[in-house]
PDB file of C-alpha atoms and ligand atoms in Angstrom:
ATOM      1  CA  MET A   1     150.617  66.445 100.110  1.00  0.00           C
ATOM      2  CA  ALA A   2     148.010  65.835  97.530  1.00  0.00           C
ATOM      3  CA  ASN A   3     144.420  67.362  97.529  1.00  0.00           C
ATOM      4  CA  VAL A   4     142.418  64.041  96.220  1.00  0.00           C
ATOM      5  CA  PHE A   5     138.403  64.225  95.463  1.00  0.00           C
ATOM      6  CA  THR A   6     137.311  60.849  96.987  1.00  0.00           C
ATOM      7  CA  ILE A   7     134.032  59.076  96.803  1.00  0.00           C
ATOM      8  CA  ASP A   8     132.680  56.271  99.337  1.00  0.00           C
ATOM      9  CA  GLY A   9     130.097  54.657  97.644  1.00  0.00           C
ATOM     10  CA  GLY A  10     127.661  51.895  99.518  1.00  0.00           C
ATOM     11  CA  GLY A  11     124.519  50.303  98.674  1.00  0.00           C
ATOM     12  CA  ASP A  12     122.531  53.280 100.156  1.00  0.00           C
ATOM     13  CA  LYS A  13     124.371  56.425  99.903  1.00  0.00           C
ATOM     14  CA  PHE A  14     127.769  57.877  97.616  1.00  0.00           C
ATOM     15  CA  ALA A  15     129.452  60.305  99.856  1.00  0.00           C
ATOM     16  CA  TYR A  16     132.099  62.998  98.101  1.00  0.00           C
ATOM     17  CA  ALA A  17     134.798  64.449 100.159  1.00  0.00           C
ATOM     18  CA  SER A  18     138.236  66.248  99.562  1.00  0.00           C
ATOM     19  CA  VAL A  19     141.113  64.669 101.607  1.00  0.00           C
ATOM     20  CA  LYS A  20     144.257  66.813 102.115  1.00  0.00           C
ATOM     21  CA  ASN A  21     146.843  65.744 105.072  1.00  0.00           C
ATOM     22  CA  GLY A  22     144.522  63.011 106.099  1.00  0.00           C
ATOM     23  CA  LYS A  23     142.011  66.085 106.823  1.00  0.00           C
ATOM     24  CA  VAL A  24     138.480  64.894 105.709  1.00  0.00           C
ATOM     25  CA  ILE A  25     136.171  67.751 103.940  1.00  0.00           C
ATOM     26  CA  LEU A  26     132.752  66.124 103.435  1.00  0.00           C
ATOM     27  CA  LEU A  27     131.231  67.930 100.358  1.00  0.00           C
ATOM     28  CA  LYS A  28     127.904  66.048  99.555  1.00  0.00           C
ATOM     29  CA  THR A  29     126.196  62.997 100.035  1.00  0.00           C
ATOM     30  CA  PHE A  30     123.408  61.431  97.340  1.00  0.00           C
ATOM     31  CA  HIS A  31     121.371  58.523  97.242  1.00  0.00           C
ATOM     32  CA  SER A  32     123.595  55.645  95.536  1.00  0.00           C
ATOM     33  CA  PRO A  33     123.393  56.366  91.748  1.00  0.00           C
ATOM     34  CA  THR A  34     121.851  53.832  89.688  1.00  0.00           C
ATOM     35  CA  SER A  35     123.750  53.607  86.533  1.00  0.00           C
ATOM     36  CA  ILE A  36     127.389  54.896  85.548  1.00  0.00           C
ATOM     37  CA  ASP A  37     126.118  57.845  83.953  1.00  0.00           C
ATOM     38  CA  GLY A  38     124.381  58.505  87.105  1.00  0.00           C
ATOM     39  CA  LEU A  39     127.692  58.279  88.914  1.00  0.00           C
ATOM     40  CA  LYS A  40     129.026  60.878  86.557  1.00  0.00           C
ATOM     41  CA  GLY A  41     126.030  63.405  86.707  1.00  0.00           C
ATOM     42  CA  GLN A  42     127.180  63.306  90.830  1.00  0.00           C
ATOM     43  CA  ILE A  43     130.526  63.797  90.677  1.00  0.00           C
ATOM     44  CA  LEU A  44     130.000  66.796  88.380  1.00  0.00           C
ATOM     45  CA  LYS A  45     127.356  68.165  90.534  1.00  0.00           C
ATOM     46  CA  VAL A  46     129.790  67.678  93.480  1.00  0.00           C
ATOM     47  CA  ALA A  47     132.538  69.482  91.514  1.00  0.00           C
ATOM     48  CA  HIS A  48     130.469  72.155  89.891  1.00  0.00           C
ATOM     49  CA  GLY A  49     131.613  71.039  86.300  1.00  0.00           C
ATOM     50  CA  GLY A  50     135.569  70.307  87.082  1.00  0.00           C
ATOM     51  CA  LEU A  51     138.002  68.470  88.856  1.00  0.00           C
ATOM     52  CA  LYS A  52     141.178  70.423  87.919  1.00  0.00           C
ATOM     53  CA  LYS A  53     141.850  71.838  91.360  1.00  0.00           C
ATOM     54  CA  TYR A  54     142.602  68.299  92.474  1.00  0.00           C
ATOM     55  CA  ASP A  55     145.293  66.137  91.997  1.00  0.00           C
ATOM     56  CA  GLY A  56     143.141  62.862  91.328  1.00  0.00           C
ATOM     57  CA  MET A  57     140.397  60.729  92.640  1.00  0.00           C
ATOM     58  CA  GLY A  58     140.273  58.071  95.388  1.00  0.00           C
ATOM     59  CA  ILE A  59     137.163  55.608  95.120  1.00  0.00           C
ATOM     60  CA  ALA A  60     135.961  53.491  97.743  1.00  0.00           C
ATOM     61  CA  ILE A  61     133.532  51.021  96.679  1.00  0.00           C
ATOM     62  CA  ALA A  62     131.357  48.246  98.631  1.00  0.00           C
ATOM     63  CA  GLY A  63     132.347  45.422  95.907  1.00  0.00           C
ATOM     64  CA  VAL A  64     135.097  43.113  95.134  1.00  0.00           C
ATOM     65  CA  VAL A  65     137.889  45.404  93.438  1.00  0.00           C
ATOM     66  CA  GLN A  66     140.632  43.950  91.206  1.00  0.00           C
ATOM     67  CA  ASN A  67     144.022  45.788  91.058  1.00  0.00           C
ATOM     68  CA  ASN A  68     142.714  49.012  92.361  1.00  0.00           C
ATOM     69  CA  GLU A  69     140.870  49.593  89.193  1.00  0.00           C
ATOM     70  CA  THR A  70     137.934  47.119  88.583  1.00  0.00           C
ATOM     71  CA  ILE A  71     134.926  46.255  90.483  1.00  0.00           C
ATOM     72  CA  ILE A  72     134.780  42.851  89.946  1.00  0.00           C
ATOM     73  CA  GLN A  73     131.289  42.291  91.808  1.00  0.00           C
ATOM     74  CA  SER A  74     129.219  44.711  93.771  1.00  0.00           C
ATOM     75  CA  PRO A  75     126.295  42.952  95.330  1.00  0.00           C
ATOM     76  CA  ASN A  76     124.263  46.098  96.021  1.00  0.00           C
ATOM     77  CA  LEU A  77     125.353  48.203  92.766  1.00  0.00           C
ATOM     78  CA  HIS A  78     125.464  45.635  89.932  1.00  0.00           C
ATOM     79  CA  TRP A  79     125.104  48.382  87.654  1.00  0.00           C
ATOM     80  CA  LEU A  80     129.333  48.759  88.753  1.00  0.00           C
ATOM     81  CA  ASP A  81     129.709  45.109  87.926  1.00  0.00           C
ATOM     82  CA  THR A  82     132.930  44.438  85.366  1.00  0.00           C
ATOM     83  CA  ILE A  83     133.699  48.056  85.192  1.00  0.00           C
ATOM     84  CA  ASN A  84     136.928  49.605  85.267  1.00  0.00           C
ATOM     85  CA  LEU A  85     136.780  52.695  87.011  1.00  0.00           C
ATOM     86  CA  LYS A  86     140.562  53.988  86.979  1.00  0.00           C
ATOM     87  CA  GLU A  87     140.091  54.056  82.954  1.00  0.00           C
ATOM     88  CA  TRP A  88     136.474  55.778  83.206  1.00  0.00           C
ATOM     89  CA  SER A  89     137.723  58.702  85.358  1.00  0.00           C
ATOM     90  CA  GLN A  90     140.509  59.110  83.083  1.00  0.00           C
ATOM     91  CA  ASN A  91     138.203  59.030  79.985  1.00  0.00           C
ATOM     92  CA  ALA A  92     134.989  61.060  81.622  1.00  0.00           C
ATOM     93  CA  PHE A  93     137.429  63.702  83.705  1.00  0.00           C
ATOM     94  CA  GLY A  94     140.959  63.329  82.485  1.00  0.00           C
ATOM     95  CA  ILE A  95     142.080  62.362  85.858  1.00  0.00           C
ATOM     96  CA  LYS A  96     143.909  60.120  87.887  1.00  0.00           C
ATOM     97  CA  CYS A  97     142.131  57.412  90.063  1.00  0.00           C
ATOM     98  CA  TRP A  98     142.613  54.767  92.182  1.00  0.00           C
ATOM     99  CA  VAL A  99     139.759  52.574  93.462  1.00  0.00           C
ATOM    100  CA  THR A 100     139.517  50.509  96.467  1.00  0.00           C
ATOM    101  CA  ASN A 101     136.837  48.493  98.518  1.00  0.00           C
ATOM    102  CA  ASP A 102     135.274  50.155 100.855  1.00  0.00           C
ATOM    103  CA  LEU A 103     136.321  48.344 103.812  1.00  0.00           C
ATOM    104  CA  GLU A 104     139.610  48.031 103.014  1.00  0.00           C
ATOM    105  CA  ALA A 105     140.005  51.922 102.969  1.00  0.00           C
ATOM    106  CA  ALA A 106     138.255  52.129 106.070  1.00  0.00           C
ATOM    107  CA  GLY A 107     140.649  49.729 107.245  1.00  0.00           C
ATOM    108  CA  ILE A 108     143.500  52.010 106.064  1.00  0.00           C
ATOM    109  CA  GLY A 109     142.263  54.949 107.450  1.00  0.00           C
ATOM    110  CA  GLU A 110     141.511  53.383 111.084  1.00  0.00           C
ATOM    111  CA  LEU A 111     145.176  52.142 111.247  1.00  0.00           C
ATOM    112  CA  LYS A 112     146.800  55.183 110.308  1.00  0.00           C
ATOM    113  CA  GLU A 113     144.627  57.388 112.257  1.00  0.00           C
ATOM    114  CA  GLY A 114     141.836  55.746 113.920  1.00  0.00           C
ATOM    115  CA  GLU A 115     141.060  53.042 116.873  1.00  0.00           C
ATOM    116  CA  LEU A 116     143.546  49.901 114.838  1.00  0.00           C
ATOM    117  CA  GLN A 117     146.514  52.678 115.420  1.00  0.00           C
ATOM    118  CA  GLY A 118     149.154  50.379 117.650  1.00  0.00           C
ATOM    119  CA  VAL A 119     147.124  47.238 116.818  1.00  0.00           C
ATOM    120  CA  ARG A 120     149.056  44.315 115.924  1.00  0.00           C
ATOM    121  CA  CYS A 121     146.121  42.699 114.337  1.00  0.00           C
ATOM    122  CA  GLY A 122     142.314  43.648 113.833  1.00  0.00           C
ATOM    123  CA  ILE A 123     139.123  43.333 112.223  1.00  0.00           C
ATOM    124  CA  ILE A 124     137.033  46.200 110.788  1.00  0.00           C
ATOM    125  CA  ASP A 125     133.620  45.574 110.020  1.00  0.00           C
ATOM    126  CA  THR A 126     130.735  47.310 108.702  1.00  0.00           C
ATOM    127  CA  ILE A 127     127.159  46.557 109.425  1.00  0.00           C
ATOM    128  CA  SER A 128     125.360  48.634 107.082  1.00  0.00           C
ATOM    129  CA  THR A 129     123.090  47.911 103.974  1.00  0.00           C
ATOM    130  CA  GLY A 130     125.784  45.005 103.496  1.00  0.00           C
ATOM    131  CA  LEU A 131     127.974  43.398 105.772  1.00  0.00           C
ATOM    132  CA  GLY A 132     131.475  43.994 104.789  1.00  0.00           C
ATOM    133  CA  GLY A 133     135.141  43.493 106.401  1.00  0.00           C
ATOM    134  CA  CYS A 134     138.720  43.673 106.572  1.00  0.00           C
ATOM    135  CA  THR A 135     141.742  42.225 108.508  1.00  0.00           C
ATOM    136  CA  ILE A 136     144.907  44.335 109.444  1.00  0.00           C
ATOM    137  CA  ILE A 137     148.300  43.364 110.437  1.00  0.00           C
ATOM    138  CA  ARG A 138     151.057  45.010 111.781  1.00  0.00           C
ATOM    139  CA  ILE A 139     154.638  43.555 111.789  1.00  0.00           C
ATOM    140  CA  PRO A 140     157.283  46.221 113.331  1.00  0.00           C
ATOM    141  CA  GLY A 141     159.467  46.932 110.834  1.00  0.00           C
ATOM    142  CA  ALA A 142     157.481  46.058 108.053  1.00  0.00           C
ATOM    143  CA  LYS A 143     154.568  47.695 105.892  1.00  0.00           C
ATOM    144  CA  GLU A 144     151.207  47.641 107.739  1.00  0.00           C
ATOM    145  CA  VAL A 145     149.136  45.141 105.738  1.00  0.00           C
ATOM    146  CA  VAL A 146     145.266  45.295 105.039  1.00  0.00           C
ATOM    147  CA  ILE A 147     143.749  41.913 104.080  1.00  0.00           C
ATOM    148  CA  PRO A 148     140.158  42.345 102.105  1.00  0.00           C
ATOM    149  CA  GLY A 149     137.425  39.931 103.024  1.00  0.00           C
ATOM    150  CA  GLU A 150     133.758  39.618 102.346  1.00  0.00           C
ATOM    151  CA  PRO A 151     132.344  38.200 105.910  1.00  0.00           C
ATOM    152  CA  GLY A 152     128.702  38.767 104.792  1.00  0.00           C
ATOM    153  CA  HIS A 153     129.045  36.324 101.931  1.00  0.00           C
ATOM    154  CA  MET A 154     130.277  33.602 104.797  1.00  0.00           C
ATOM    155  CA  VAL A 155     127.759  31.191 104.267  1.00  0.00           C
ATOM    156  CA  ASN A 156     126.463  30.083 107.569  1.00  0.00           C
ATOM    157  CA  PHE A 157     122.896  28.800 107.207  1.00  0.00           C
ATOM    158  CA  GLY A 158     123.811  25.992 104.532  1.00  0.00           C
ATOM    159  CA  LEU A 159     123.152  26.338 100.561  1.00  0.00           C
ATOM    160  CA  GLN A 160     119.304  26.360 101.182  1.00  0.00           C
ATOM    161  CA  GLY A 161     119.192  29.795 103.267  1.00  0.00           C
ATOM    162  CA  PRO A 162     117.839  32.999 102.081  1.00  0.00           C
ATOM    163  CA  LEU A 163     118.960  34.547  98.825  1.00  0.00           C
ATOM    164  CA  CYS A 164     121.645  37.201  98.990  1.00  0.00           C
ATOM    165  CA  GLY A 165     122.617  40.160  96.554  1.00  0.00           C
ATOM    166  CA  CYS A 166     125.487  38.406  95.504  1.00  0.00           C
ATOM    167  CA  GLY A 167     123.480  35.335  93.979  1.00  0.00           C
ATOM    168  CA  LYS A 168     124.402  32.911  96.643  1.00  0.00           C
ATOM    169  CA  PHE A 169     122.000  31.656  99.154  1.00  0.00           C
ATOM    170  CA  GLY A 170     122.426  31.269 103.060  1.00  0.00           C
ATOM    171  CA  CYS A 171     125.462  34.409 103.435  1.00  0.00           C
ATOM    172  CA  ASN A 172     125.437  36.123 106.731  1.00  0.00           C
ATOM    173  CA  GLU A 173     124.608  39.496 104.603  1.00  0.00           C
ATOM    174  CA  ALA A 174     120.854  37.795 103.470  1.00  0.00           C
ATOM    175  CA  ARG A 175     120.063  37.430 107.143  1.00  0.00           C
ATOM    176  CA  TYR A 176     121.845  40.302 109.445  1.00  0.00           C
ATOM    177  CA  SER A 177     122.855  42.828 107.206  1.00  0.00           C
ATOM    178  CA  GLY A 178     120.645  46.299 107.871  1.00  0.00           C
ATOM    179  CA  GLY A 179     119.226  45.561 104.552  1.00  0.00           C
ATOM    180  CA  ALA A 180     118.108  42.444 105.397  1.00  0.00           C
ATOM    181  CA  ILE A 181     116.432  43.849 108.798  1.00  0.00           C
ATOM    182  CA  ARG A 182     115.304  46.552 106.739  1.00  0.00           C
ATOM    183  CA  ARG A 183     113.373  44.066 104.007  1.00  0.00           C
ATOM    184  CA  ARG A 184     111.831  41.989 107.266  1.00  0.00           C
ATOM    185  CA  VAL A 185     110.644  44.722 109.441  1.00  0.00           C
ATOM    186  CA  LYS A 186     108.752  46.595 106.439  1.00  0.00           C
ATOM    187  CA  GLN A 187     107.010  43.146 105.378  1.00  0.00           C
ATOM    188  CA  LEU A 188     105.787  42.515 109.210  1.00  0.00           C
ATOM    189  CA  PHE A 189     104.749  45.904 110.076  1.00  0.00           C
ATOM    190  CA  GLY A 190     104.778  48.085 106.886  1.00  0.00           C
ATOM    191  CA  ASP A 191     101.517  49.749 107.778  1.00  0.00           C
ATOM    192  CA  GLN A 192     102.717  50.756 111.116  1.00  0.00           C
ATOM    193  CA  ILE A 193     105.916  52.520 110.079  1.00  0.00           C
ATOM    194  CA  PRO A 194     105.333  56.435 109.353  1.00  0.00           C
ATOM    195  CA  SER A 195     105.831  57.286 106.146  1.00  0.00           C
ATOM    196  CA  GLY A 196     109.402  58.321 105.079  1.00  0.00           C
ATOM    197  CA  MET A 197     110.860  56.450 107.938  1.00  0.00           C
ATOM    198  CA  ASP A 198     113.763  54.045 107.532  1.00  0.00           C
ATOM    199  CA  PRO A 199     112.190  50.580 108.841  1.00  0.00           C
ATOM    200  CA  CYS A 200     115.449  50.060 110.640  1.00  0.00           C
ATOM    201  CA  ARG A 201     114.980  53.723 112.771  1.00  0.00           C
ATOM    202  CA  PHE A 202     111.363  51.917 113.476  1.00  0.00           C
ATOM    203  CA  LEU A 203     113.049  49.191 114.881  1.00  0.00           C
ATOM    204  CA  ASP A 204     115.270  51.143 117.081  1.00  0.00           C
ATOM    205  CA  GLN A 205     112.439  53.111 118.536  1.00  0.00           C
ATOM    206  CA  GLU A 206     110.490  50.217 118.988  1.00  0.00           C
ATOM    207  CA  ALA A 207     113.418  48.221 120.762  1.00  0.00           C
ATOM    208  CA  ASP A 208     114.121  51.694 122.848  1.00  0.00           C
ATOM    209  CA  LYS A 209     110.437  51.505 123.869  1.00  0.00           C
ATOM    210  CA  GLY A 210     111.049  47.688 125.238  1.00  0.00           C
ATOM    211  CA  ARG A 211     108.736  46.008 122.665  1.00  0.00           C
ATOM    212  CA  PRO A 212     109.338  42.495 122.813  1.00  0.00           C
ATOM    213  CA  TRP A 213     109.499  41.773 119.163  1.00  0.00           C
ATOM    214  CA  ALA A 214     112.133  44.379 118.179  1.00  0.00           C
ATOM    215  CA  LEU A 215     114.534  43.135 121.195  1.00  0.00           C
ATOM    216  CA  GLN A 216     114.031  39.913 119.760  1.00  0.00           C
ATOM    217  CA  LEU A 217     114.879  40.571 116.769  1.00  0.00           C
ATOM    218  CA  TYR A 218     117.831  42.246 117.743  1.00  0.00           C
ATOM    219  CA  LYS A 219     118.532  38.948 119.621  1.00  0.00           C
ATOM    220  CA  GLU A 220     118.594  37.340 116.900  1.00  0.00           C
ATOM    221  CA  VAL A 221     121.289  39.843 114.950  1.00  0.00           C
ATOM    222  CA  GLY A 222     123.256  40.138 117.510  1.00  0.00           C
ATOM    223  CA  GLU A 223     123.841  36.372 117.847  1.00  0.00           C
ATOM    224  CA  GLY A 224     124.241  35.829 114.089  1.00  0.00           C
ATOM    225  CA  ILE A 225     127.037  38.894 114.210  1.00  0.00           C
ATOM    226  CA  GLY A 226     128.660  37.396 117.566  1.00  0.00           C
ATOM    227  CA  LEU A 227     128.804  33.953 115.790  1.00  0.00           C
ATOM    228  CA  GLY A 228     130.683  35.494 112.617  1.00  0.00           C
ATOM    229  CA  TRP A 229     133.070  36.819 114.494  1.00  0.00           C
ATOM    230  CA  ALA A 230     133.444  34.047 117.021  1.00  0.00           C
ATOM    231  CA  ASN A 231     134.479  32.173 113.710  1.00  0.00           C
ATOM    232  CA  THR A 232     136.427  35.038 112.384  1.00  0.00           C
ATOM    233  CA  LEU A 233     138.559  34.882 115.971  1.00  0.00           C
ATOM    234  CA  ASN A 234     138.763  31.092 115.791  1.00  0.00           C
ATOM    235  CA  ARG A 235     140.601  31.326 112.653  1.00  0.00           C
ATOM    236  CA  ASN A 236     142.803  33.940 113.499  1.00  0.00           C
ATOM    237  CA  GLY A 237     144.299  33.889 117.368  1.00  0.00           C
ATOM    238  CA  TRP A 238     145.943  36.837 116.408  1.00  0.00           C
ATOM    239  CA  ILE A 239     143.134  39.423 116.378  1.00  0.00           C
ATOM    240  CA  GLU A 240     142.747  41.945 119.629  1.00  0.00           C
ATOM    241  CA  LYS A 241     140.381  44.405 118.666  1.00  0.00           C
ATOM    242  CA  ILE A 242     137.029  44.147 116.583  1.00  0.00           C
ATOM    243  CA  VAL A 243     136.067  47.393 115.010  1.00  0.00           C
ATOM    244  CA  TYR A 244     132.940  48.306 113.909  1.00  0.00           C
ATOM    245  CA  MET A 245     131.039  50.778 111.889  1.00  0.00           C
ATOM    246  CA  GLY A 246     128.100  51.605 109.640  1.00  0.00           C
ATOM    247  CA  LYS A 247     124.421  52.811 110.602  1.00  0.00           C
ATOM    248  CA  PHE A 248     122.879  49.999 111.359  1.00  0.00           C
ATOM    249  CA  GLY A 249     125.380  48.611 113.602  1.00  0.00           C
ATOM    250  CA  VAL A 250     126.110  52.042 115.229  1.00  0.00           C
ATOM    251  CA  TYR A 251     122.604  52.734 116.314  1.00  0.00           C
ATOM    252  CA  GLY A 252     121.612  48.973 117.238  1.00  0.00           C
ATOM    253  CA  MET A 253     124.603  48.160 118.996  1.00  0.00           C
ATOM    254  CA  LYS A 254     123.265  48.861 122.490  1.00  0.00           C
ATOM    255  CA  HIS A 255     120.632  46.448 122.230  1.00  0.00           C
ATOM    256  CA  MET A 256     122.920  43.677 119.993  1.00  0.00           C
ATOM    257  CA  ARG A 257     125.827  44.222 122.207  1.00  0.00           C
ATOM    258  CA  PRO A 258     125.178  41.566 125.235  1.00  0.00           C
ATOM    259  CA  HIS A 259     124.096  39.148 122.556  1.00  0.00           C
ATOM    260  CA  ILE A 260     127.450  39.563 120.552  1.00  0.00           C
ATOM    261  CA  GLU A 261     129.318  39.259 123.834  1.00  0.00           C
ATOM    262  CA  GLU A 262     127.812  36.468 124.852  1.00  0.00           C
ATOM    263  CA  VAL A 263     128.061  34.237 121.441  1.00  0.00           C
ATOM    264  CA  ILE A 264     131.512  35.146 121.633  1.00  0.00           C
ATOM    265  CA  GLN A 265     132.166  33.975 125.195  1.00  0.00           C
ATOM    266  CA  ILE A 266     130.707  30.618 124.020  1.00  0.00           C
ATOM    267  CA  GLY A 267     131.966  30.226 120.842  1.00  0.00           C
ATOM    268  CA  ALA A 268     135.423  31.862 120.955  1.00  0.00           C
ATOM    269  CA  MET A 269     138.330  29.172 121.617  1.00  0.00           C
ATOM    270  CA  PHE A 270     141.389  31.646 122.444  1.00  0.00           C
ATOM    271  CA  SER A 271     141.044  32.700 126.176  1.00  0.00           C
ATOM    272  CA  HIS A 272     141.987  36.267 125.188  1.00  0.00           C
ATOM    273  CA  HIS A 273     139.350  36.559 122.648  1.00  0.00           C
ATOM    274  CA  LYS A 274     136.444  35.604 125.352  1.00  0.00           C
ATOM    275  CA  ASP A 275     136.338  39.329 126.397  1.00  0.00           C
ATOM    276  CA  ILE A 276     137.634  40.924 123.276  1.00  0.00           C
ATOM    277  CA  SER A 277     137.161  44.952 122.725  1.00  0.00           C
ATOM    278  CA  ILE A 278     134.786  45.482 120.307  1.00  0.00           C
ATOM    279  CA  VAL A 279     134.539  49.453 119.831  1.00  0.00           C
ATOM    280  CA  GLN A 280     133.017  51.827 117.314  1.00  0.00           C
ATOM    281  CA  SER A 281     135.251  53.327 114.616  1.00  0.00           C
ATOM    282  CA  SER A 282     136.074  56.739 115.738  1.00  0.00           C
ATOM    283  CA  LEU A 283     136.575  58.049 112.069  1.00  0.00           C
ATOM    284  CA  TRP A 284     132.915  56.769 110.874  1.00  0.00           C
ATOM    285  CA  PRO A 285     131.558  57.900 108.562  1.00  0.00           C
ATOM    286  CA  ASN A 286     135.090  59.418 107.077  1.00  0.00           C
ATOM    287  CA  GLY A 287     137.462  56.700 107.352  1.00  0.00           C
ATOM    288  CA  ALA A 288     137.020  55.152 104.112  1.00  0.00           C
ATOM    289  CA  HIS A 289     137.917  58.716 102.473  1.00  0.00           C
ATOM    290  CA  ILE A 290     141.139  58.789 104.453  1.00  0.00           C
ATOM    291  CA  GLY A 291     142.285  55.488 102.938  1.00  0.00           C
ATOM    292  CA  ALA A 292     141.081  55.976  99.568  1.00  0.00           C
ATOM    293  CA  ALA A 293     143.066  59.089  99.635  1.00  0.00           C
ATOM    294  CA  ALA A 294     146.003  57.057 101.217  1.00  0.00           C
ATOM    295  CA  ILE A 295     145.896  54.157  98.227  1.00  0.00           C
ATOM    296  CA  PHE A 296     145.580  57.746  95.896  1.00  0.00           C
ATOM    297  CA  GLU A 297     148.780  58.588  97.223  1.00  0.00           C
ATOM    298  CA  GLU A 298     150.674  55.409  97.302  1.00  0.00           C
ATOM    299  CA  HIS A 299     150.376  55.167  94.147  1.00  0.00           C
ATOM    300  CA  GLU A 300     150.728  58.738  92.559  1.00  0.00           C
ATOM    301  CA  VAL A 301     152.605  60.662  94.922  1.00  0.00           C
TER     302      VAL A 301
HETATM  303 ZN1  LIG B   1     126.342  36.965  99.475  1.00  0.00          ZN
END
């Protein structure tokens, strides 16, 4: 089996790991770089100057990826827009590299070793700085398929809604993502948030204390996420399970779950969807590393 250097790059953090036989060893996590040179610097720091001991690199990025090579657009990492990371890593490090969308990578991880094992059709969504997701389908006798999606950029508020990082107005991500809520909480309670504390953690603390504003905000987000999922379920009757991950979703689910479930009860048309299983990824935050390594091996091993 190959020894693959993997990167899971999101709007907040870039995590670096090595993956061999599906085993992930996390090496280092940094705040997201702000330029391609910054990315190179982080890789060199983690790999102590060399990547020679690895068979190659698998990169998972929050954004639209073409041909497992090029980032078409990354709403929270615009410096990656239009960059061919496969060529770049070949030139910068002399190492083979394959690129995939971070949620697609997480979906592959989940169907190989996580909550989507044995599931015919399921979705995996991240509720994080951004909102992302993909669909997996498994047909007996055929190869499993991961269908990429951009559920965070479904427009649910009409084209006059809030401005999104992707440049459109009215996207789900612009209202219900951890990034959107972070901005909102900061705007409302900036002076009350202890310095250095993530506004989303302040929200969690306040919700745990039963503060009405915090519970109301989680109700709003839960209903928004539930509506997005209900629409997705009505589009695809095969879906049997919803897997979620991402810090904002994992930390906030206890407050959001009743509202999500209520909206799905009302909104879902298929009777088997009314009480669909909604579970936290058992691989989070490592699932995308497993998928990124699997994509590399699929092409190179
Ligand atoms: Zn958008």
